[in-house]
XYZ file of C-alpha atoms in Angstrom:
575
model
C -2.544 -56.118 -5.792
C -0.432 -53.363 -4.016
C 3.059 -53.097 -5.164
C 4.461 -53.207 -0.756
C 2.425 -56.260 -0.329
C 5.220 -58.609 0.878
C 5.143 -63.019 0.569
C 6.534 -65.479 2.634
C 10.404 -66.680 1.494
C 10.243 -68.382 -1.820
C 13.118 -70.685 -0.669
C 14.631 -71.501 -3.613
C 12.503 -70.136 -6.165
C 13.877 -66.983 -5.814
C 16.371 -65.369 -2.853
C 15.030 -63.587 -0.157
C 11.704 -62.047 0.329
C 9.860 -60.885 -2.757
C 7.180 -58.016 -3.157
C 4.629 -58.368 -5.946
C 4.582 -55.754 -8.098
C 2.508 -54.706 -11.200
C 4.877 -55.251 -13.430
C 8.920 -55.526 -13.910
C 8.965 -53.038 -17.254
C 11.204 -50.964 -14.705
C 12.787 -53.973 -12.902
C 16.574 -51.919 -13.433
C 14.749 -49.785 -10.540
C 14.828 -52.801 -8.365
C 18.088 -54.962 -7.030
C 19.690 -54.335 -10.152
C 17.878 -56.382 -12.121
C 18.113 -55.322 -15.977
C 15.394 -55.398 -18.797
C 18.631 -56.781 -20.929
C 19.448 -59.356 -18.344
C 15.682 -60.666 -18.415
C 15.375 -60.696 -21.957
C 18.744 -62.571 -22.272
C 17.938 -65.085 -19.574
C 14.163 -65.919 -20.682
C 15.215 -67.830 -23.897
C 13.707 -70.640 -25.901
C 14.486 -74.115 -25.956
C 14.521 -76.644 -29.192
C 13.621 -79.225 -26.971
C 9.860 -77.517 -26.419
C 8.690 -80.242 -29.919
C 10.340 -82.657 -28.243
C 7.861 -85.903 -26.827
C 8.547 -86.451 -23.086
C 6.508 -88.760 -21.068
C 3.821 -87.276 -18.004
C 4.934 -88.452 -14.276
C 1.885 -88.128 -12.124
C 2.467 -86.847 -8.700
C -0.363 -87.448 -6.605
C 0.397 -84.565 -4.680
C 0.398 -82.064 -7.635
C -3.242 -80.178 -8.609
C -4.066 -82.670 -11.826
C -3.565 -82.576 -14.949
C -4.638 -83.599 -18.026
C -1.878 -84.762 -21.185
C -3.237 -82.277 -23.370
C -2.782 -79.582 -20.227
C 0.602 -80.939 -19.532
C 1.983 -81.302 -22.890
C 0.662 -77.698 -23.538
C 2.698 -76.667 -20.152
C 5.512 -78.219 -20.919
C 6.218 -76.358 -24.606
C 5.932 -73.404 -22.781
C 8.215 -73.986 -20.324
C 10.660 -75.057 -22.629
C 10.115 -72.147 -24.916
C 9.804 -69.266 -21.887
C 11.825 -70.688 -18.808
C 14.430 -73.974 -19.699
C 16.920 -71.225 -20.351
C 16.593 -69.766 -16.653
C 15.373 -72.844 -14.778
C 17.265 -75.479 -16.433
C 15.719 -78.783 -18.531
C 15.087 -80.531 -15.139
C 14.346 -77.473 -13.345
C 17.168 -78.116 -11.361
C 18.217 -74.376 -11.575
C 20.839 -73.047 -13.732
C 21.194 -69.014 -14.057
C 17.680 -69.059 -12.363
C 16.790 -71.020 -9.204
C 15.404 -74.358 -8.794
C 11.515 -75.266 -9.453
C 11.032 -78.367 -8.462
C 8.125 -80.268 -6.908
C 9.806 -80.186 -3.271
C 9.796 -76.516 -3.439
C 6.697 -75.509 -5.919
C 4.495 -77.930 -3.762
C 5.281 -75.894 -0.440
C 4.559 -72.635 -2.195
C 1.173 -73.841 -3.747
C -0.662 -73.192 -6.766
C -1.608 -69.176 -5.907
C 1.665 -68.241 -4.999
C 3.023 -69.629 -8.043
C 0.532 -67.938 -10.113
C 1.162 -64.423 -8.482
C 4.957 -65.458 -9.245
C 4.539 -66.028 -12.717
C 2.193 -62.781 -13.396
C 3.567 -60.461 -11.497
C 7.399 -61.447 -11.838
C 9.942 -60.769 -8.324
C 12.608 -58.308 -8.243
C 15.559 -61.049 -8.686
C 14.504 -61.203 -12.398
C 11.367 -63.570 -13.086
C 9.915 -61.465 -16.046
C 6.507 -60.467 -15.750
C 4.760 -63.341 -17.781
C 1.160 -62.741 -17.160
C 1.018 -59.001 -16.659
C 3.152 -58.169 -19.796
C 0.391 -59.929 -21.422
C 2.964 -63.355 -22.691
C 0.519 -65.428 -20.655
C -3.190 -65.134 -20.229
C -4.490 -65.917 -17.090
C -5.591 -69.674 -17.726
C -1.696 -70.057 -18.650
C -0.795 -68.843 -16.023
C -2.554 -71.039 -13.757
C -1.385 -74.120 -15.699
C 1.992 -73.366 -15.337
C 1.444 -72.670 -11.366
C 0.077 -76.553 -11.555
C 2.863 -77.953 -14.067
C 5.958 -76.655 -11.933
C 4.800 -78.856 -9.303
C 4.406 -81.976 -10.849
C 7.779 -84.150 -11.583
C 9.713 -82.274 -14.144
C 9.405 -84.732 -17.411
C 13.114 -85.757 -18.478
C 13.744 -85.760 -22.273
C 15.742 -88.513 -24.036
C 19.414 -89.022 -24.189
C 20.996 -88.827 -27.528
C 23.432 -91.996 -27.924
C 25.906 -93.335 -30.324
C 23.796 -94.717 -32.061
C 21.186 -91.774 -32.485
C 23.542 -89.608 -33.871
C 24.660 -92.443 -36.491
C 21.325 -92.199 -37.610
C 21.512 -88.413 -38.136
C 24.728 -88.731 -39.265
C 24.997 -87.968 -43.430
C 28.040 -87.852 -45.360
C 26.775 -85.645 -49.065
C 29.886 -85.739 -50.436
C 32.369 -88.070 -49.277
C 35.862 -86.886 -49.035
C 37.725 -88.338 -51.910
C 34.728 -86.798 -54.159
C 35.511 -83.399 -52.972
C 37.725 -80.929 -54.990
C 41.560 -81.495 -54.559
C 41.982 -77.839 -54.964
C 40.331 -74.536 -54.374
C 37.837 -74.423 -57.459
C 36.276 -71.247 -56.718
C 38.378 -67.475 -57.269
C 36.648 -66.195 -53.933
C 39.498 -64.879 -51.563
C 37.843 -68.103 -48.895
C 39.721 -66.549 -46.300
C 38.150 -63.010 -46.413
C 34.525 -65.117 -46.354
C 32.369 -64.184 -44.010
C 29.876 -66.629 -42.138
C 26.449 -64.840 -40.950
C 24.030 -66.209 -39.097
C 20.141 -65.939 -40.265
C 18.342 -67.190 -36.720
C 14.995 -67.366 -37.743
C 15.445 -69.543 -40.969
C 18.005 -72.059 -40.110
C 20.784 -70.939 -42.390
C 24.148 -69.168 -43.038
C 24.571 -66.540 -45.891
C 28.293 -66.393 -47.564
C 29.377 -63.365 -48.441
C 32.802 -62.274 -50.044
C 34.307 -59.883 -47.707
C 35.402 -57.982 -50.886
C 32.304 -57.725 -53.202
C 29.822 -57.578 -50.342
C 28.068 -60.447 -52.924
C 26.290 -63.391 -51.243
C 27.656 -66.272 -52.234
C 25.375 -68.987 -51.295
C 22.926 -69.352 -48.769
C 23.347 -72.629 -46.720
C 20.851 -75.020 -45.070
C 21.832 -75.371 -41.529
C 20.529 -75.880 -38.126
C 17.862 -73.527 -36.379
C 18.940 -70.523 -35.078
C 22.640 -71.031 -35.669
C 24.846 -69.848 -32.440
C 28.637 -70.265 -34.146
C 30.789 -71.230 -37.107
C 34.291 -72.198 -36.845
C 37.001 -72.112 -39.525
C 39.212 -75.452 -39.364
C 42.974 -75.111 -38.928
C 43.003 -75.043 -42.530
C 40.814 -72.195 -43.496
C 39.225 -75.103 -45.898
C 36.037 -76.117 -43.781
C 33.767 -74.262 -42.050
C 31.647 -75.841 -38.833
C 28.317 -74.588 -38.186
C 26.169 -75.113 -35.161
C 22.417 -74.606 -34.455
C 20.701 -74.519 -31.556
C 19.019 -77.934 -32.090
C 22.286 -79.785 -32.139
C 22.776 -79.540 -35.935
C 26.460 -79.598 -37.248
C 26.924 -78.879 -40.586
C 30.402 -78.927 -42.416
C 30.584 -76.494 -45.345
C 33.360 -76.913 -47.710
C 34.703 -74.069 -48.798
C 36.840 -74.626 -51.655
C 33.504 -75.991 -53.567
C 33.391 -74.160 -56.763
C 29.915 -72.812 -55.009
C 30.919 -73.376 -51.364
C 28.144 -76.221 -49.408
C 27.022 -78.679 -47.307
C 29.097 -81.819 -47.044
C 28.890 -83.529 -43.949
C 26.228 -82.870 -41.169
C 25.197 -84.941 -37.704
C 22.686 -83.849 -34.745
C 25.064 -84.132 -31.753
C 22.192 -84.011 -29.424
C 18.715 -82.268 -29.017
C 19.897 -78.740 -27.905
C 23.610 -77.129 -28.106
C 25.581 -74.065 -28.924
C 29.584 -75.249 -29.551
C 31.633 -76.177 -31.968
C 35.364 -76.559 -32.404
C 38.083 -78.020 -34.403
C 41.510 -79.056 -33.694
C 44.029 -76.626 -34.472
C 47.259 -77.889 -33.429
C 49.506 -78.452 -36.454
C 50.230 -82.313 -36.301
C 46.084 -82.481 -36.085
C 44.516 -79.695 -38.386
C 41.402 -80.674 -39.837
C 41.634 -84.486 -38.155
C 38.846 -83.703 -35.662
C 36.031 -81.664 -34.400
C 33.957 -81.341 -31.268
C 30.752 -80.133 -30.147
C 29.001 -79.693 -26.775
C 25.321 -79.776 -26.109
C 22.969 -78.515 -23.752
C 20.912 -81.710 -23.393
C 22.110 -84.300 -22.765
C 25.068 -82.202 -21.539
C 28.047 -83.749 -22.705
C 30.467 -83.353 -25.628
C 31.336 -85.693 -28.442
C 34.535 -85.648 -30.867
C 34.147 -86.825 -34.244
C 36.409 -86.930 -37.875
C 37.123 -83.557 -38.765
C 36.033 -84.353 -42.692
C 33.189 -86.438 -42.068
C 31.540 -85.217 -38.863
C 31.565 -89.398 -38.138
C 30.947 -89.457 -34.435
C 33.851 -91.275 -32.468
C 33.538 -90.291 -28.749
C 31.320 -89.033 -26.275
C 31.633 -87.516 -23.155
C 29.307 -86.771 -19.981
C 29.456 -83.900 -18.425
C 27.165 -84.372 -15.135
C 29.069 -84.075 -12.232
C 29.539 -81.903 -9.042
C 29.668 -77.837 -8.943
C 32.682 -76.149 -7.981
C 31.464 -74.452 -5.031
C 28.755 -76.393 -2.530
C 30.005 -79.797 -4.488
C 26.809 -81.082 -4.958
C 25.895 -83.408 -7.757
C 24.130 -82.018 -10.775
C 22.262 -83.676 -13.252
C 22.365 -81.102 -16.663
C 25.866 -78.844 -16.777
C 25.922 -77.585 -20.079
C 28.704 -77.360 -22.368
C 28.723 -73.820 -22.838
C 31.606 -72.899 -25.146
C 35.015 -74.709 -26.371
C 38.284 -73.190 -27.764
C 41.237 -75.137 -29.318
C 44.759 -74.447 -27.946
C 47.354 -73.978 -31.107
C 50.465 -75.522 -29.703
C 49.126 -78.524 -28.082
C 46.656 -81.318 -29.202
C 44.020 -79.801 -26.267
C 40.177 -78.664 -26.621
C 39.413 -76.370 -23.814
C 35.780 -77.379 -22.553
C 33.527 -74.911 -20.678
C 31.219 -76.880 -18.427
C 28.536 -74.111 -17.420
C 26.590 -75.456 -14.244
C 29.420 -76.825 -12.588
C 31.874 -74.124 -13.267
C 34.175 -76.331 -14.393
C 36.714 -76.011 -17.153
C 37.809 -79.367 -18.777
C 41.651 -79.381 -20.789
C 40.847 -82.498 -22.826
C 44.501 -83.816 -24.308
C 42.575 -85.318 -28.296
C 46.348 -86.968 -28.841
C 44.984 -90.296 -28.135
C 40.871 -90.567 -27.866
C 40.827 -94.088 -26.795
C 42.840 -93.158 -23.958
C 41.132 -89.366 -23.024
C 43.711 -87.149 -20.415
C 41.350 -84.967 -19.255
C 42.493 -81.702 -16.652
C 39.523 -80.794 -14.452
C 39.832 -76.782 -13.430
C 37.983 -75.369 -10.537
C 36.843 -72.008 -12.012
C 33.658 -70.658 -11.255
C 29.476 -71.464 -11.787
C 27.715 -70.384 -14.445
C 30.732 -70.560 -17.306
C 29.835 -68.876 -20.728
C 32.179 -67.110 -23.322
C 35.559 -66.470 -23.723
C 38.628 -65.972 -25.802
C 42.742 -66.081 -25.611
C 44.654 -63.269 -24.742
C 46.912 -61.819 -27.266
C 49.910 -64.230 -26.544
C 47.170 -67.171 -26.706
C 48.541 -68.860 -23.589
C 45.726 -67.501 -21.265
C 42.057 -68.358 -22.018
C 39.404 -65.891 -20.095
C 35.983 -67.071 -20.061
C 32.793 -65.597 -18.179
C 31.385 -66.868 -15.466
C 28.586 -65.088 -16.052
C 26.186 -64.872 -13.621
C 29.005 -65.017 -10.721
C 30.601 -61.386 -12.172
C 33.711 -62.761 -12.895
C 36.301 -63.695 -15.091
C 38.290 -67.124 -14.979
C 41.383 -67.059 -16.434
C 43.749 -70.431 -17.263
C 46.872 -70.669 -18.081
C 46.964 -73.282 -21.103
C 50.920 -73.866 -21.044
C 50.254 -75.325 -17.110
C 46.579 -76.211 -17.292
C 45.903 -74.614 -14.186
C 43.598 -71.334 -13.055
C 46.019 -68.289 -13.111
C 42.828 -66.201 -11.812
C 39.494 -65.103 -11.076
C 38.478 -61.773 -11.554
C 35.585 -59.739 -10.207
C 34.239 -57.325 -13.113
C 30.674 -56.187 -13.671
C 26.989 -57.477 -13.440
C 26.912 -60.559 -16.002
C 30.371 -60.175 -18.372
C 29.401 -61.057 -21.815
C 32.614 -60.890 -24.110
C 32.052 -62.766 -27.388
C 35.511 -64.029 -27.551
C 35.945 -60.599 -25.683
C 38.889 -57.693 -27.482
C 42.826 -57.647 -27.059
C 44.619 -54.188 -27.621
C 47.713 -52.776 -25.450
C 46.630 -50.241 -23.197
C 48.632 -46.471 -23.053
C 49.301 -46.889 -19.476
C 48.458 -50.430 -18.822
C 49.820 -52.656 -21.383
C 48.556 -55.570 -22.711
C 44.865 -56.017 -21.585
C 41.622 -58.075 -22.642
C 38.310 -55.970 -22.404
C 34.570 -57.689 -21.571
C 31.177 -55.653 -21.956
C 28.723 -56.939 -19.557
C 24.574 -57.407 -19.963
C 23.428 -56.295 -16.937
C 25.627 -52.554 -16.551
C 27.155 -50.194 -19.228
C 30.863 -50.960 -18.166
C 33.406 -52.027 -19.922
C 36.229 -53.864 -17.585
C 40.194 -53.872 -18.701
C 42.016 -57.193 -17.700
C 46.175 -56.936 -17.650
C 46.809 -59.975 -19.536
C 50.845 -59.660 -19.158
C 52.340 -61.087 -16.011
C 55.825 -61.104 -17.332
C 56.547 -57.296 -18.220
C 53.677 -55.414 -16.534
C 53.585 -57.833 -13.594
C 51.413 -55.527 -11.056
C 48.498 -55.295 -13.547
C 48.178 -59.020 -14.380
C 44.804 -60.105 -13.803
C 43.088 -57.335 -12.418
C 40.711 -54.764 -13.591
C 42.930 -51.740 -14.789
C 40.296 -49.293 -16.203
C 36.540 -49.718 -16.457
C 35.283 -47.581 -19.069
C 31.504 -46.470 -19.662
C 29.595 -46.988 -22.318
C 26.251 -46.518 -23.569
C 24.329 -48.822 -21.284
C 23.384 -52.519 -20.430
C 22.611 -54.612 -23.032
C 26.065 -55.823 -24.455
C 26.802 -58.544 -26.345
C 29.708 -58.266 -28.182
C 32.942 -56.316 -27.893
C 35.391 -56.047 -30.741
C 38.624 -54.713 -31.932
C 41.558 -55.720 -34.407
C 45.375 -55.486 -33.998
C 45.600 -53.193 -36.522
C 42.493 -50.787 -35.189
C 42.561 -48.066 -32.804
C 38.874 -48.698 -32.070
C 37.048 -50.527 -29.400
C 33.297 -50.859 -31.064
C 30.697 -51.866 -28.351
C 26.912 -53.018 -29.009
C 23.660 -52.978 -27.429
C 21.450 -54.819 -28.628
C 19.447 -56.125 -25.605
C 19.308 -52.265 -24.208
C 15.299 -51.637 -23.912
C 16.060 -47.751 -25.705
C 15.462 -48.084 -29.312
C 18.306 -45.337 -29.187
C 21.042 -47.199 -27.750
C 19.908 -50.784 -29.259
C 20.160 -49.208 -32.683
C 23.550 -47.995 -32.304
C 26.954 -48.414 -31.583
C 30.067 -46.773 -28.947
C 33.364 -46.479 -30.607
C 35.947 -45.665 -27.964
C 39.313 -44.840 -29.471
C 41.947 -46.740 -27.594
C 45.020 -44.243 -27.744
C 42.820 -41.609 -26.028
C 40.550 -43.957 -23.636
C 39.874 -40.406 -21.833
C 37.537 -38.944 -24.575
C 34.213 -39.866 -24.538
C 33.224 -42.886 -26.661
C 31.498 -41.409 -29.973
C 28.077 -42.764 -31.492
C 27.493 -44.682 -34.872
C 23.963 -44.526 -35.998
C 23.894 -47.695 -37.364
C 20.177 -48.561 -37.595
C 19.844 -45.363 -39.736
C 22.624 -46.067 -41.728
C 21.095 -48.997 -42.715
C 18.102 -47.429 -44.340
C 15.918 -50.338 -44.236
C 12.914 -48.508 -42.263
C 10.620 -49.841 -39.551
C 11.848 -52.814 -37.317
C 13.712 -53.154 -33.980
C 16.977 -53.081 -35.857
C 18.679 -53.974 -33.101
C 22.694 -53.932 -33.738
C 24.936 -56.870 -32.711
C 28.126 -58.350 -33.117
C 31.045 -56.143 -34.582
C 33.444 -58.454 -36.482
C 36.233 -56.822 -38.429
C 37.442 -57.887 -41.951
C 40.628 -59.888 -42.606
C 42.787 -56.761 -43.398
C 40.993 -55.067 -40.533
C 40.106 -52.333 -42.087
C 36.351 -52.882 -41.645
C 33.678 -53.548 -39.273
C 30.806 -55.313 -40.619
C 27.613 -54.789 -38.157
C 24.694 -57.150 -38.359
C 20.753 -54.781 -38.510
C 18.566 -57.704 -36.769
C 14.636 -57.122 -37.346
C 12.024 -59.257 -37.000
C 11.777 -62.338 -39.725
C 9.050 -60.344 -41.631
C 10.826 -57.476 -41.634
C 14.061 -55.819 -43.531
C 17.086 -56.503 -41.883
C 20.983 -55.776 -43.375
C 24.353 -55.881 -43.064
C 26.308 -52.518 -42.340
C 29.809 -51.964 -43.072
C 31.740 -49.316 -42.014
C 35.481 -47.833 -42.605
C 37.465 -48.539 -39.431
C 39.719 -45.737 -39.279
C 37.318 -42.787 -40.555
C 34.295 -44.680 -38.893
C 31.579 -43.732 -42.074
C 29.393 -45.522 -43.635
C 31.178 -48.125 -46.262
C 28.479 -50.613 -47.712
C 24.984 -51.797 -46.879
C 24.284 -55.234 -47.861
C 20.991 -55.548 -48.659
C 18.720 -58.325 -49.367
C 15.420 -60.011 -49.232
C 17.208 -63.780 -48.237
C 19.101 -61.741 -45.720
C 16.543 -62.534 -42.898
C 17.375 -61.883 -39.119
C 21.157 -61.486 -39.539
C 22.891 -62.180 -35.978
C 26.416 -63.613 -35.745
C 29.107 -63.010 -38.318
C 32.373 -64.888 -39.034
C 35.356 -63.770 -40.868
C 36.849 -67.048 -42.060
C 40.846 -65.868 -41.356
C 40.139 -63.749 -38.176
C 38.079 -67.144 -36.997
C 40.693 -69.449 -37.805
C 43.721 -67.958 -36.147
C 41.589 -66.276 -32.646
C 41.866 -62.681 -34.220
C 40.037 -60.342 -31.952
């Protein structure tokens, strides 16, 4: 197979005309396309265990069950993420039978080996998939895309288990932990969270949870901490436990990745809610008991060609503080729902135009104006909670990926809101003050440069004069394993780098760094080393204003450390 050898149009399988190549390992060489951005696009789904029932298309090349149930966990584990659960399209373009069937089955398969330039990774030829899988999932893409269960009222009733019912719970702190300097990390790979004093470094309990949890919330309180898994698992931990645990949990769904509480005053702790991926919709429940209450669709029509689609996710949610409002991220439709929890038999819901492909976000530092990614559109939507309306949408780099994204006031600028991005090494400034620096509101002020593509997670602290940016997705070992400080009263210097991974001292393993999160006092950055889950992985924390080396937590229950938490920064949007 020559590398100029060019195919018909793909349609909608992938834009434009697309030249076979060998292989994508240097796909940044070609449109832009990043290693990071395929690796972060090409994840797994928890629906791949799930049972789905075979439609026969007579048209298709046939099948057998055993074939197509094999076809179908892969797809779910290798492609749902891109494609979408009814390969509808989400971040990658639609596969179904009207379009796969045109193509044919050897198209498809030189497709699916050799990958295309607008960021189909290189299954077959980066040895993934053998050759016989690849042909089977040439023939399963163009049979009728199986459609997994919905997930009810009454099946989340039956997942639904209250351990320790409220008025059995303590009726004070019984533990002499400092709960709000707790820190919540994620271990992906075994479905749980570790506790760990933000003081002692100690663990204080490891916590059954969901697989491969994505978030934990703090409610209003600082008593209760939500976690969510990427199977749709909630679990409420109750912090002032004398050993802090499990009380509550429910399965909202089959897949998901948010969580929230209600933080207004007149409603702290009253309710959460939690969006899923499939079915996509969101449901609100008792904040102490997890009991379900309502549930919400979200299928509906995209922002920009209007067109009905069957499976917009719920990508992330964020609770405003001075009104009784969740702010609900809708990703396929680009559509951000203000949902009014005052009354829940009676639901005011504000429907906001914003942009496809919704993601992440945070508030500014006033927390009136929520900016979320619209991720694979390059920009930045940005609504103004007081009116419930869109204040703006920015253009920024290739695929912003802020966390909850880092507030700081800029030398020249004033108050801005900074986003990394996955597929470029930039780092774009956002004015976030229309009142007093009126000229830079809502446009990109400064875009710095960091170490490369590959970000994550941006982070600083109102009391830091850092901006720490990581990597982790970068394909160098160098750049994945490390850290860029910038220091934000000087944004001129060059941004200095932590050797993290070596700090760590844990040996072989991809160590790849991720997530900065900063202590309650803000005084110091706790990174998360993520190896594989037979290999050493750690926590390293470092001194924020002489940027050393601190503290390595070490382990062996410490297994694939991701996300981190700190309870108080959590509960009051610190970052």
């Amino acid at each position: 197979m020559k590398a100029g050898i060019k195919w018909l149009p793909v349609a909608a399988v992938v834009a434009g005309v697309f030249a076979a190549a060998p292989s994508i390992g240097s796909a940044q060489d070609k449109k832009g396309v990043t290693e990071p951005e395929i690796r972060y696009q090409a994840g797994s789904s928890p629906l791949a265990g799930e049972e789905m029932h075979q439609n026969i298309n007579p048209k298709a090349p046939p099948m057998t069950k055993a074939e197509f149930d094999k076809a179908r966990q892969i797809y779910f584990e290798r492609c749902a993420g891109c494609h979408g659960v009814l390969r509808k399209g989400a971040t990658g373009k639609p596969l179904t039978p009207d379009i796969t069937l045109e193509r044919g089955t050897e198209i498809l398969k030189t497709f699916i080996k050799y990958g295309s330039p607008a960021g189909m990774p290189n299954w077959g030829t980066s040895g993934d998939l053998t050759d016989a899988e690849v042909d089977l999932m040439a023939r399963y893409i163009q049979q009728e895309p199986p459609t997994p269960p919905e997930f009810g009222m009454a099946d989340m009733k039956k997942t639904w288990k209250v351990i320790v019912p409220p008025d059995k719970r303590p009726k004070k702190k019984m533990n002499d932990w400092d709960i709000s300097n707790l820190f919540s990390v994620t271990l992906r790979d075994t479905g749980e969270v570790a506790l760990i004093d933000g003081a002692s470094k100690k663990i204080i309990n490891i916590v059954k949870t969901g697989y491969a949890v994505h978030i934990s919330r703090t409610s209003a309180s600082g008593r209760y901490l939500y976690v969510i898994g990427r199977d749709a698992k909630i679990n409420l931990i109750d912090l002032w436990m004398e050993t802090p645990d499990n009380v509550a949990e429910i399965r909202i769904g089959l897949e998901a990745r948010s969580v929230e509480t209600s933080k207004n005053k007149k409603f702290s702790d009253v309710y959460a809610v939690a969006g899923s991926y499939w079915p996509p919709q969101y449901v609100i429940m008792k904040g102490e008991t997890l009991e379900p209450l309502k549930i919400q669709s979200t299928r509906g029509t995209t922002v920009d060609a209007q067109e009905y689609h069957p499976e917009p996710r719920v990508a992330s949610i964020v609770a405003t503080h001075d009104k009784p409002e969740f702010i609900i991220n809708v990703k396929e439709t680009g559509k951000i729902l203000v949902v009014d929890y005052s009354d829940i038999d009676n639901l005011k819901t504000t429907e906001i135009g914003a942009a496809r492909f919704l993601h992440d976000g945070g508030w500014d530092a006033s927390k009136r104006y929520f900016l979320v990614a619209a991720n694979q559109s390059n920009k930045i939507a940005v609504v103004d909670s007081k009116k419930n309306k869109l204040a703006a949408l920015v253009d920024v780099g290739k695929i912003p990926h802020p966390g909850r994204g880092a507030n700081f006031v800029h030398p020249k600028f004033g108050p801005v809101w900074a986003t990394g991005h996955l597929g470029d090494e930039t780092i774009a400034l956002i004015g976030t003050d229309p009142e007093k620096h009126k000229g830079n509101a809502w446009k990109v002020v400064q875009s710095l440069k960091a170490q490369g593509g590959g970000n994550l997670f941006i982070k600083t602290h109102p009391k830091s004069s850092n901006l720490w940016v990581d990597t982790p997705l970068n394909p160098d070992p160098k750049i994945s394993q490390s850290v860029a400080v910038f220091d934000l009263k000087n944004l001129d210097k060059p941004f200095q780098v932590l050797p993290i991974g070596d700090w760590a001292g844990i040996g072989e393993g991809a160590k790849r760094i991720t997530q900065p999160e900063y202590n309650k006092a803000g005084d110091e950055v706790w990174f998360s080393v993520w190896s594989a889950k037979n290999q050493e992985s750690a926590i390293v924390v470092v001194d924020d204003k002489t940027r050393k080396l601190k503290a390595v937590i070490k382990d062996p229950k410490l297994i694939t450390p991701t996300g981190k938490f700190n309870v108080y920064n959590t509960q009051n949007d610190v970052y």
